[in-house]
Amino acid sequence: MAASEQRSHDRFAGRWFWRYAAPSQFYPLAGRIEILCWAIAAVLAVTGLYLGLFRAPTDFQQGEVYRIIYIHVPASWMAMIIYLAMAFWSAVGFVFGTRLSFMMSHALAPTGAIMAFVALWTGALWGRPTWGTYWVWDARLTTTLILFFLYIGYIALAAAFDDRRKGDRAAALIAIVGAVNVPIIYFSVKWWNTLHQGASVRPGGSSMATIMLTAMMIMTFSFWAYSIAAAMRRVRTLILERERDTAWARSLIGASTSGRHEATAMKAR
Amino acid sequence: MMVWDSWSAFWAMGGRGFFVWGSYGVLALCVIAELVVLSRARKRALLAIAEDNPTE
């Protein structure tokens, strides 16, 4: 038993992804990913907004209001993708009991909630001039609203327990069970009669003009990079909060002049 | 080269400025709010560790 445990430990220890499962190891890596992703997000946002707002032509049916698409579609996609990522890390946390997995899941939730909110808000402002209403209880809109509430429920549940492990697991359960909603959102425009238009982009083709599609995809990658950067920043803070009693965290604040500097600057206020 | 004849045409968005800028504006507010909250939380966490471990 002990020998096999030792063997499996050796097997795992040799793999880089197990090494980075340790919060202290992941912290500096997350910092580098964060910086890189902020830069990518900014460059792509400027490019995408330039193409979408200044170069893409007026839509022959909808006029200028269609330009909401450059943020509405990326936000809607990210709301779904982030939820799936959250469910994934929650499941990993459940199976392996790794601390960092739950932190990753927690770090994704607020950004996902913001994406869902932006999707609903921009959708309402797009719906009014094109459908004549801000809101309608149809399948796509209702399931997206449910997604938003799932995020809120997850965040509330994670914070509701005094015992952190219980909060982690209860929230993870919501994330995993709620994931069934995501494919329902995606296919809702096919399965039900809905005011919402069908997918403009699907595997094997698109019904959009090339420059519009290009701008939308660039904006999507920008949102993607932004979400990763925000999640990395949040997970680093979570690591600091949860590992504050460890020697590693102490050495971090002692060694890192920027951390010490930031902290003393705060204290001086 | 751009599709607009003037900046005022750009801001007007063909008479749909309220909806277009209402969308982009709220996105901008959300992003700014998230960045502020993230930075504050990070500073708070660093400060907590520093207070636990005085250098003096």
mmCIF file of C-alpha atoms in Angstrom:
data_model
loop_
_atom_site.group_PDB
_atom_site.id
_atom_site.type_symbol
_atom_site.label_atom_id
_atom_site.label_comp_id
_atom_site.label_asym_id
_atom_site.label_seq_id
_atom_site.Cartn_x
_atom_site.Cartn_y
_atom_site.Cartn_z
ATOM 1 C CA MET A 1 0.000 0.000 0.000
ATOM 2 C CA ALA A 2 2.665 2.439 1.045
ATOM 3 C CA ALA A 3 4.856 1.338 -1.829
ATOM 4 C CA SER A 4 2.114 1.821 -4.398
ATOM 5 C CA GLU A 5 1.291 5.211 -2.931
ATOM 6 C CA GLN A 6 4.913 6.153 -3.212
ATOM 7 C CA ARG A 7 4.997 4.927 -6.797
ATOM 8 C CA SER A 8 1.917 6.904 -7.798
ATOM 9 C CA HIS A 9 3.326 9.941 -6.064
ATOM 10 C CA ASP A 10 6.509 9.651 -8.097
ATOM 11 C CA ARG A 11 4.524 9.198 -11.265
ATOM 12 C CA PHE A 12 2.476 12.333 -10.596
ATOM 13 C CA ALA A 13 5.387 14.395 -9.360
ATOM 14 C CA GLY A 14 7.168 13.969 -12.674
ATOM 15 C CA ARG A 15 4.412 15.755 -14.551
ATOM 16 C CA TRP A 16 4.468 19.500 -14.856
ATOM 17 C CA PHE A 17 0.703 19.890 -14.424
ATOM 18 C CA TRP A 18 0.861 18.233 -11.044
ATOM 19 C CA ARG A 19 3.708 20.474 -10.071
ATOM 20 C CA TYR A 20 1.570 23.502 -10.918
ATOM 21 C CA ALA A 21 -1.318 22.091 -8.896
ATOM 22 C CA ALA A 22 0.543 23.461 -5.866
ATOM 23 C CA PRO A 23 -0.684 27.033 -5.267
ATOM 24 C CA SER A 24 2.831 28.235 -4.426
ATOM 25 C CA GLN A 25 4.115 26.914 -7.750
ATOM 26 C CA PHE A 26 1.178 28.197 -9.753
ATOM 27 C CA TYR A 27 1.252 31.716 -8.293
ATOM 28 C CA PRO A 28 4.241 33.048 -10.322
ATOM 29 C CA LEU A 29 3.115 31.207 -13.473
ATOM 30 C CA ALA A 30 -0.352 32.771 -13.126
ATOM 31 C CA GLY A 31 1.319 36.165 -12.865
ATOM 32 C CA ARG A 32 3.091 35.684 -16.187
ATOM 33 C CA ILE A 33 -0.076 34.384 -17.886
ATOM 34 C CA GLU A 34 -1.976 37.371 -16.495
ATOM 35 C CA ILE A 35 0.399 39.976 -17.945
ATOM 36 C CA LEU A 36 0.504 38.245 -21.319
ATOM 37 C CA CYS A 37 -3.287 38.030 -21.493
ATOM 38 C CA TRP A 38 -3.871 41.678 -20.531
ATOM 39 C CA ALA A 39 -1.592 42.670 -23.422
ATOM 40 C CA ILE A 40 -3.297 40.335 -25.895
ATOM 41 C CA ALA A 41 -6.749 41.498 -24.768
ATOM 42 C CA ALA A 42 -5.857 45.176 -25.193
ATOM 43 C CA VAL A 43 -4.277 44.800 -28.630
ATOM 44 C CA LEU A 44 -7.130 42.647 -29.935
ATOM 45 C CA ALA A 45 -9.786 44.975 -28.471
ATOM 46 C CA VAL A 46 -8.305 47.999 -30.244
ATOM 47 C CA THR A 47 -8.029 46.060 -33.525
ATOM 48 C CA GLY A 48 -11.479 44.508 -33.260
ATOM 49 C CA LEU A 49 -13.213 47.765 -32.304
ATOM 50 C CA TYR A 50 -11.465 49.595 -35.116
ATOM 51 C CA LEU A 51 -12.600 47.019 -37.678
ATOM 52 C CA GLY A 52 -16.084 46.699 -36.227
ATOM 53 C CA LEU A 53 -16.899 50.351 -35.620
ATOM 54 C CA PHE A 54 -14.911 52.112 -38.360
ATOM 55 C CA ARG A 55 -14.351 49.679 -41.205
ATOM 56 C CA ALA A 56 -17.248 47.219 -41.276
ATOM 57 C CA PRO A 57 -20.111 48.408 -43.471
ATOM 58 C CA THR A 58 -23.664 49.224 -42.383
ATOM 59 C CA ASP A 59 -25.912 46.154 -42.235
ATOM 60 C CA PHE A 60 -28.372 46.229 -45.117
ATOM 61 C CA GLN A 61 -31.246 45.025 -42.924
ATOM 62 C CA GLN A 62 -30.562 46.409 -39.459
ATOM 63 C CA GLY A 63 -28.607 49.584 -40.173
ATOM 64 C CA GLU A 64 -26.018 50.602 -37.567
ATOM 65 C CA VAL A 65 -27.550 49.011 -34.495
ATOM 66 C CA TYR A 66 -26.165 45.637 -35.559
ATOM 67 C CA ARG A 67 -22.748 46.877 -34.334
ATOM 68 C CA ILE A 68 -23.779 45.686 -30.876
ATOM 69 C CA ILE A 69 -22.890 42.239 -32.251
ATOM 70 C CA TYR A 70 -19.174 42.912 -31.679
ATOM 71 C CA ILE A 71 -19.680 42.768 -27.930
ATOM 72 C CA HIS A 72 -22.961 40.857 -27.608
ATOM 73 C CA VAL A 73 -21.804 37.634 -29.271
ATOM 74 C CA PRO A 74 -18.356 37.507 -27.586
ATOM 75 C CA ALA A 75 -19.941 38.159 -24.171
ATOM 76 C CA SER A 76 -22.578 35.468 -24.753
ATOM 77 C CA TRP A 77 -19.984 32.930 -25.837
ATOM 78 C CA MET A 78 -17.679 33.725 -22.924
ATOM 79 C CA ALA A 79 -20.582 33.448 -20.467
ATOM 80 C CA MET A 80 -21.102 29.860 -21.655
ATOM 81 C CA ILE A 81 -17.410 28.939 -22.010
ATOM 82 C CA ILE A 82 -16.470 30.325 -18.594
ATOM 83 C CA TYR A 83 -19.309 28.349 -17.028
ATOM 84 C CA LEU A 84 -18.015 25.154 -18.630
ATOM 85 C CA ALA A 85 -14.494 25.959 -17.434
ATOM 86 C CA MET A 86 -15.883 26.548 -13.945
ATOM 87 C CA ALA A 87 -17.722 23.218 -14.030
ATOM 88 C CA PHE A 88 -14.534 21.528 -15.246
ATOM 89 C CA TRP A 89 -12.388 22.863 -12.384
ATOM 90 C CA SER A 90 -15.157 22.084 -9.905
ATOM 91 C CA ALA A 91 -15.240 18.492 -11.155
ATOM 92 C CA VAL A 92 -11.435 18.255 -10.941
ATOM 93 C CA GLY A 93 -11.637 19.587 -7.389
ATOM 94 C CA PHE A 94 -14.273 17.027 -6.493
ATOM 95 C CA VAL A 95 -12.343 14.098 -7.939
ATOM 96 C CA PHE A 96 -8.781 14.968 -6.904
ATOM 97 C CA GLY A 97 -9.489 17.224 -3.931
ATOM 98 C CA THR A 98 -6.919 19.735 -5.189
ATOM 99 C CA ARG A 99 -7.154 23.111 -3.460
ATOM 100 C CA LEU A 100 -6.166 25.059 -6.531
ATOM 101 C CA SER A 101 -9.015 23.621 -8.627
ATOM 102 C CA PHE A 102 -11.661 25.127 -6.364
ATOM 103 C CA MET A 103 -9.774 28.423 -6.384
ATOM 104 C CA MET A 104 -9.737 28.392 -10.195
ATOM 105 C CA SER A 105 -13.464 27.805 -10.212
ATOM 106 C CA HIS A 106 -14.070 30.645 -7.748
ATOM 107 C CA ALA A 107 -11.797 32.928 -9.766
ATOM 108 C CA LEU A 108 -13.821 32.373 -12.942
ATOM 109 C CA ALA A 109 -17.278 32.946 -11.474
ATOM 110 C CA PRO A 110 -17.408 36.774 -11.173
ATOM 111 C CA THR A 111 -16.033 37.286 -14.679
ATOM 112 C CA GLY A 112 -18.549 34.770 -16.022
ATOM 113 C CA ALA A 113 -21.366 36.563 -14.219
ATOM 114 C CA ILE A 114 -20.265 39.856 -15.774
ATOM 115 C CA MET A 115 -20.207 38.250 -19.229
ATOM 116 C CA ALA A 116 -23.720 36.857 -18.728
ATOM 117 C CA PHE A 117 -24.934 40.254 -17.539
ATOM 118 C CA VAL A 118 -23.357 42.027 -20.528
ATOM 119 C CA ALA A 119 -24.913 39.452 -22.879
ATOM 120 C CA LEU A 120 -28.363 40.111 -21.392
ATOM 121 C CA TRP A 121 -27.938 43.894 -21.274
ATOM 122 C CA THR A 122 -26.633 44.279 -24.836
ATOM 123 C CA GLY A 123 -29.258 41.791 -26.002
ATOM 124 C CA ALA A 124 -32.019 43.918 -24.466
ATOM 125 C CA LEU A 125 -30.675 47.085 -26.096
ATOM 126 C CA TRP A 126 -30.424 45.263 -29.404
ATOM 127 C CA GLY A 127 -33.861 43.672 -29.075
ATOM 128 C CA ARG A 128 -35.718 46.949 -28.549
ATOM 129 C CA PRO A 129 -34.975 48.517 -31.973
ATOM 130 C CA THR A 130 -35.050 45.220 -33.895
ATOM 131 C CA TRP A 131 -37.872 43.247 -32.228
ATOM 132 C CA GLY A 132 -39.689 46.142 -30.576
ATOM 133 C CA THR A 133 -39.110 44.820 -27.043
ATOM 134 C CA TYR A 134 -36.308 44.804 -24.460
ATOM 135 C CA TRP A 135 -37.253 41.416 -23.138
ATOM 136 C CA VAL A 136 -39.274 38.379 -24.105
ATOM 137 C CA TRP A 137 -39.570 35.080 -22.226
ATOM 138 C CA ASP A 138 -38.268 32.946 -25.040
ATOM 139 C CA ALA A 139 -35.899 29.996 -24.827
ATOM 140 C CA ARG A 140 -32.568 31.662 -25.615
ATOM 141 C CA LEU A 141 -33.161 34.660 -23.369
ATOM 142 C CA THR A 142 -34.635 32.704 -20.475
ATOM 143 C CA THR A 143 -31.838 30.109 -20.428
ATOM 144 C CA THR A 144 -29.236 32.896 -20.518
ATOM 145 C CA LEU A 145 -30.975 34.547 -17.561
ATOM 146 C CA ILE A 146 -30.817 31.192 -15.756
ATOM 147 C CA LEU A 147 -27.079 31.082 -16.528
ATOM 148 C CA PHE A 148 -26.687 34.492 -14.878
ATOM 149 C CA PHE A 149 -28.578 33.279 -11.795
ATOM 150 C CA LEU A 150 -26.430 30.129 -11.684
ATOM 151 C CA TYR A 151 -23.331 32.328 -11.474
ATOM 152 C CA ILE A 152 -24.916 34.410 -8.706
ATOM 153 C CA GLY A 153 -25.989 31.257 -6.878
ATOM 154 C CA TYR A 154 -22.499 29.812 -7.180
ATOM 155 C CA ILE A 155 -20.863 32.955 -5.788
ATOM 156 C CA ALA A 156 -23.373 33.224 -2.935
ATOM 157 C CA LEU A 157 -23.050 29.552 -2.016
ATOM 158 C CA ALA A 158 -19.253 29.602 -2.056
ATOM 159 C CA ALA A 159 -19.328 32.476 0.434
ATOM 160 C CA ALA A 160 -22.150 31.128 2.618
ATOM 161 C CA PHE A 161 -20.253 28.518 4.632
ATOM 162 C CA ASP A 162 -17.936 29.143 7.571
ATOM 163 C CA ASP A 163 -16.211 25.900 6.675
ATOM 164 C CA ARG A 164 -14.335 26.688 3.483
ATOM 165 C CA ARG A 165 -14.235 23.062 2.335
ATOM 166 C CA LYS A 166 -18.012 22.799 2.589
ATOM 167 C CA GLY A 167 -18.443 26.029 0.630
ATOM 168 C CA ASP A 168 -16.055 24.813 -2.052
ATOM 169 C CA ARG A 169 -17.948 21.559 -2.483
ATOM 170 C CA ALA A 170 -21.455 23.022 -2.341
ATOM 171 C CA ALA A 171 -20.578 25.624 -4.965
ATOM 172 C CA ALA A 172 -18.843 23.004 -7.089
ATOM 173 C CA LEU A 173 -22.057 20.974 -7.082
ATOM 174 C CA ILE A 174 -24.025 23.954 -8.492
ATOM 175 C CA ALA A 175 -21.360 24.470 -11.138
ATOM 176 C CA ILE A 176 -21.432 20.822 -12.232
ATOM 177 C CA VAL A 177 -25.222 20.377 -12.208
ATOM 178 C CA GLY A 178 -25.823 23.770 -13.824
ATOM 179 C CA ALA A 179 -23.556 22.871 -16.731
ATOM 180 C CA VAL A 180 -26.470 21.053 -18.423
ATOM 181 C CA ASN A 181 -27.934 24.515 -19.027
ATOM 182 C CA VAL A 182 -25.087 25.467 -21.371
ATOM 183 C CA PRO A 183 -25.893 23.126 -24.278
ATOM 184 C CA ILE A 184 -29.557 24.043 -23.800
ATOM 185 C CA ILE A 185 -28.680 27.722 -24.327
ATOM 186 C CA TYR A 186 -26.591 26.876 -27.371
ATOM 187 C CA PHE A 187 -29.204 24.729 -29.110
ATOM 188 C CA SER A 188 -32.248 26.694 -27.891
ATOM 189 C CA VAL A 189 -32.536 28.598 -31.164
ATOM 190 C CA LYS A 190 -32.807 25.281 -32.996
ATOM 191 C CA TRP A 191 -35.023 23.393 -30.571
ATOM 192 C CA TRP A 192 -37.663 26.059 -29.945
ATOM 193 C CA ASN A 193 -39.395 28.721 -31.909
ATOM 194 C CA THR A 194 -37.704 31.898 -30.845
ATOM 195 C CA LEU A 195 -37.404 35.557 -31.703
ATOM 196 C CA HIS A 196 -33.657 35.239 -31.357
ATOM 197 C CA GLN A 197 -31.923 34.741 -34.663
ATOM 198 C CA GLY A 198 -30.137 31.472 -35.353
ATOM 199 C CA ALA A 199 -26.389 31.064 -35.209
ATOM 200 C CA SER A 200 -24.601 33.291 -37.724
ATOM 201 C CA VAL A 201 -21.432 31.343 -37.168
ATOM 202 C CA ARG A 202 -21.430 27.580 -37.132
ATOM 203 C CA PRO A 203 -18.975 24.863 -38.040
ATOM 204 C CA GLY A 204 -18.582 24.785 -41.794
ATOM 205 C CA GLY A 205 -19.776 28.239 -42.650
ATOM 206 C CA SER A 206 -21.060 31.634 -41.733
ATOM 207 C CA SER A 207 -23.773 33.931 -43.032
ATOM 208 C CA MET A 208 -21.820 37.103 -42.198
ATOM 209 C CA ALA A 209 -19.723 39.387 -44.367
ATOM 210 C CA THR A 210 -16.007 38.640 -44.009
ATOM 211 C CA ILE A 211 -15.009 41.902 -42.320
ATOM 212 C CA MET A 212 -17.904 41.685 -39.857
ATOM 213 C CA LEU A 213 -16.994 38.102 -39.026
ATOM 214 C CA THR A 214 -13.302 38.999 -38.687
ATOM 215 C CA ALA A 215 -14.061 41.869 -36.306
ATOM 216 C CA MET A 216 -16.382 39.669 -34.247
ATOM 217 C CA MET A 217 -13.842 36.860 -33.972
ATOM 218 C CA ILE A 218 -11.065 39.290 -32.971
ATOM 219 C CA MET A 219 -13.357 40.700 -30.286
ATOM 220 C CA THR A 220 -14.115 37.162 -29.138
ATOM 221 C CA PHE A 221 -10.406 36.384 -28.694
ATOM 222 C CA SER A 222 -9.995 39.694 -26.894
ATOM 223 C CA PHE A 223 -12.793 38.758 -24.461
ATOM 224 C CA TRP A 224 -11.178 35.357 -24.095
ATOM 225 C CA ALA A 225 -7.798 36.859 -23.171
ATOM 226 C CA TYR A 226 -9.481 39.368 -20.851
ATOM 227 C CA SER A 227 -11.324 36.569 -19.043
ATOM 228 C CA ILE A 228 -8.131 34.559 -18.563
ATOM 229 C CA ALA A 229 -6.267 37.643 -17.299
ATOM 230 C CA ALA A 230 -9.046 38.563 -14.857
ATOM 231 C CA ALA A 231 -9.326 34.974 -13.614
ATOM 232 C CA MET A 232 -5.550 34.773 -13.132
ATOM 233 C CA ARG A 233 -5.483 38.000 -11.150
ATOM 234 C CA ARG A 234 -8.367 36.774 -9.007
ATOM 235 C CA VAL A 235 -6.885 33.323 -8.442
ATOM 236 C CA ARG A 236 -3.594 34.906 -7.334
ATOM 237 C CA THR A 237 -5.471 36.950 -4.748
ATOM 238 C CA LEU A 238 -7.332 33.835 -3.618
ATOM 239 C CA ILE A 239 -4.028 31.993 -3.248
ATOM 240 C CA LEU A 240 -2.675 34.856 -1.117
ATOM 241 C CA GLU A 241 -5.803 34.825 1.065
ATOM 242 C CA ARG A 242 -5.897 31.073 1.558
ATOM 243 C CA GLU A 243 -2.163 30.541 1.968
ATOM 244 C CA ARG A 244 -1.469 33.570 4.102
ATOM 245 C CA ASP A 245 -0.328 31.459 7.046
ATOM 246 C CA THR A 246 2.245 29.497 5.060
ATOM 247 C CA ALA A 247 5.972 30.098 5.029
ATOM 248 C CA TRP A 248 5.725 30.428 1.288
ATOM 249 C CA ALA A 249 3.385 33.435 1.479
ATOM 250 C CA ARG A 250 5.583 35.047 4.122
ATOM 251 C CA SER A 251 8.669 34.594 1.969
ATOM 252 C CA LEU A 252 6.769 36.075 -0.942
ATOM 253 C CA ILE A 253 6.008 39.296 0.870
ATOM 254 C CA GLY A 254 9.539 39.450 2.244
ATOM 255 C CA ALA A 255 11.253 38.734 -1.034
ATOM 256 C CA SER A 256 8.982 40.614 -3.381
ATOM 257 C CA THR A 257 9.777 44.270 -3.097
ATOM 258 C CA SER A 258 6.718 45.143 -5.150
ATOM 259 C CA GLY A 259 4.475 43.185 -2.802
ATOM 260 C CA ARG A 260 6.080 44.789 0.239
ATOM 261 C CA HIS A 261 5.906 48.173 -1.406
ATOM 262 C CA GLU A 262 2.245 47.774 -2.338
ATOM 263 C CA ALA A 263 1.401 46.656 1.171
ATOM 264 C CA THR A 264 3.264 49.445 2.973
ATOM 265 C CA ALA A 265 1.767 52.013 0.628
ATOM 266 C CA MET A 266 -1.659 50.727 1.648
ATOM 267 C CA LYS A 267 -0.750 50.852 5.319
ATOM 268 C CA ALA A 268 0.401 54.471 5.052
ATOM 269 C CA ARG A 269 -3.067 55.588 3.965
ATOM 270 C CA MET B 1 -10.421 55.085 -44.459
ATOM 271 C CA MET B 2 -13.640 54.651 -42.574
ATOM 272 C CA VAL B 3 -17.303 54.145 -43.232
ATOM 273 C CA TRP B 4 -18.417 57.389 -41.544
ATOM 274 C CA ASP B 5 -18.713 60.776 -43.222
ATOM 275 C CA SER B 6 -18.104 62.602 -39.942
ATOM 276 C CA TRP B 7 -17.603 62.055 -36.214
ATOM 277 C CA SER B 8 -21.134 63.214 -35.536
ATOM 278 C CA ALA B 9 -22.410 60.514 -37.891
ATOM 279 C CA PHE B 10 -20.286 58.022 -35.966
ATOM 280 C CA TRP B 11 -21.735 59.043 -32.591
ATOM 281 C CA ALA B 12 -25.274 59.132 -33.994
ATOM 282 C CA MET B 13 -25.028 55.515 -35.239
ATOM 283 C CA GLY B 14 -27.801 56.092 -37.753
ATOM 284 C CA GLY B 15 -30.152 57.317 -35.022
ATOM 285 C CA ARG B 16 -29.481 54.236 -32.885
ATOM 286 C CA GLY B 17 -26.783 55.817 -30.732
ATOM 287 C CA PHE B 18 -28.714 55.223 -27.505
ATOM 288 C CA PHE B 19 -28.770 51.461 -28.050
ATOM 289 C CA VAL B 20 -25.253 51.076 -29.429
ATOM 290 C CA TRP B 21 -23.521 53.345 -26.899
ATOM 291 C CA GLY B 22 -25.760 52.094 -24.111
ATOM 292 C CA SER B 23 -24.335 48.646 -24.842
ATOM 293 C CA TYR B 24 -20.685 49.660 -25.206
ATOM 294 C CA GLY B 25 -20.904 52.040 -22.245
ATOM 295 C CA VAL B 26 -22.207 49.428 -19.823
ATOM 296 C CA LEU B 27 -19.539 46.972 -20.986
ATOM 297 C CA ALA B 28 -16.881 49.633 -20.310
ATOM 298 C CA LEU B 29 -18.324 50.291 -16.841
ATOM 299 C CA CYS B 30 -18.335 46.565 -16.035
ATOM 300 C CA VAL B 31 -14.715 46.162 -17.139
ATOM 301 C CA ILE B 32 -13.544 49.208 -15.156
ATOM 302 C CA ALA B 33 -15.453 48.074 -12.068
ATOM 303 C CA GLU B 34 -13.966 44.583 -12.293
ATOM 304 C CA LEU B 35 -10.423 45.949 -12.670
ATOM 305 C CA VAL B 36 -10.854 48.230 -9.645
ATOM 306 C CA VAL B 37 -12.287 45.432 -7.495
ATOM 307 C CA LEU B 38 -9.502 43.040 -8.565
ATOM 308 C CA SER B 39 -6.756 45.529 -7.706
ATOM 309 C CA ARG B 40 -8.270 46.399 -4.349
ATOM 310 C CA ALA B 41 -8.673 42.742 -3.397
ATOM 311 C CA ARG B 42 -5.055 42.036 -4.290
ATOM 312 C CA LYS B 43 -3.802 44.957 -2.210
ATOM 313 C CA ARG B 44 -5.950 43.861 0.722
ATOM 314 C CA ALA B 45 -4.513 40.326 0.545
ATOM 315 C CA LEU B 46 -0.920 41.579 0.394
ATOM 316 C CA LEU B 47 -1.555 43.960 3.258
ATOM 317 C CA ALA B 48 -3.001 41.162 5.407
ATOM 318 C CA ILE B 49 0.129 39.051 4.915
ATOM 319 C CA ALA B 50 2.404 42.025 5.624
ATOM 320 C CA GLU B 51 0.520 42.788 8.844
ATOM 321 C CA ASP B 52 0.898 39.184 9.972
ATOM 322 C CA ASN B 53 4.614 39.411 9.394
ATOM 323 C CA PRO B 54 6.068 42.710 10.584
ATOM 324 C CA THR B 55 9.646 43.260 9.438
ATOM 325 C CA GLU B 56 10.616 45.311 12.471
#
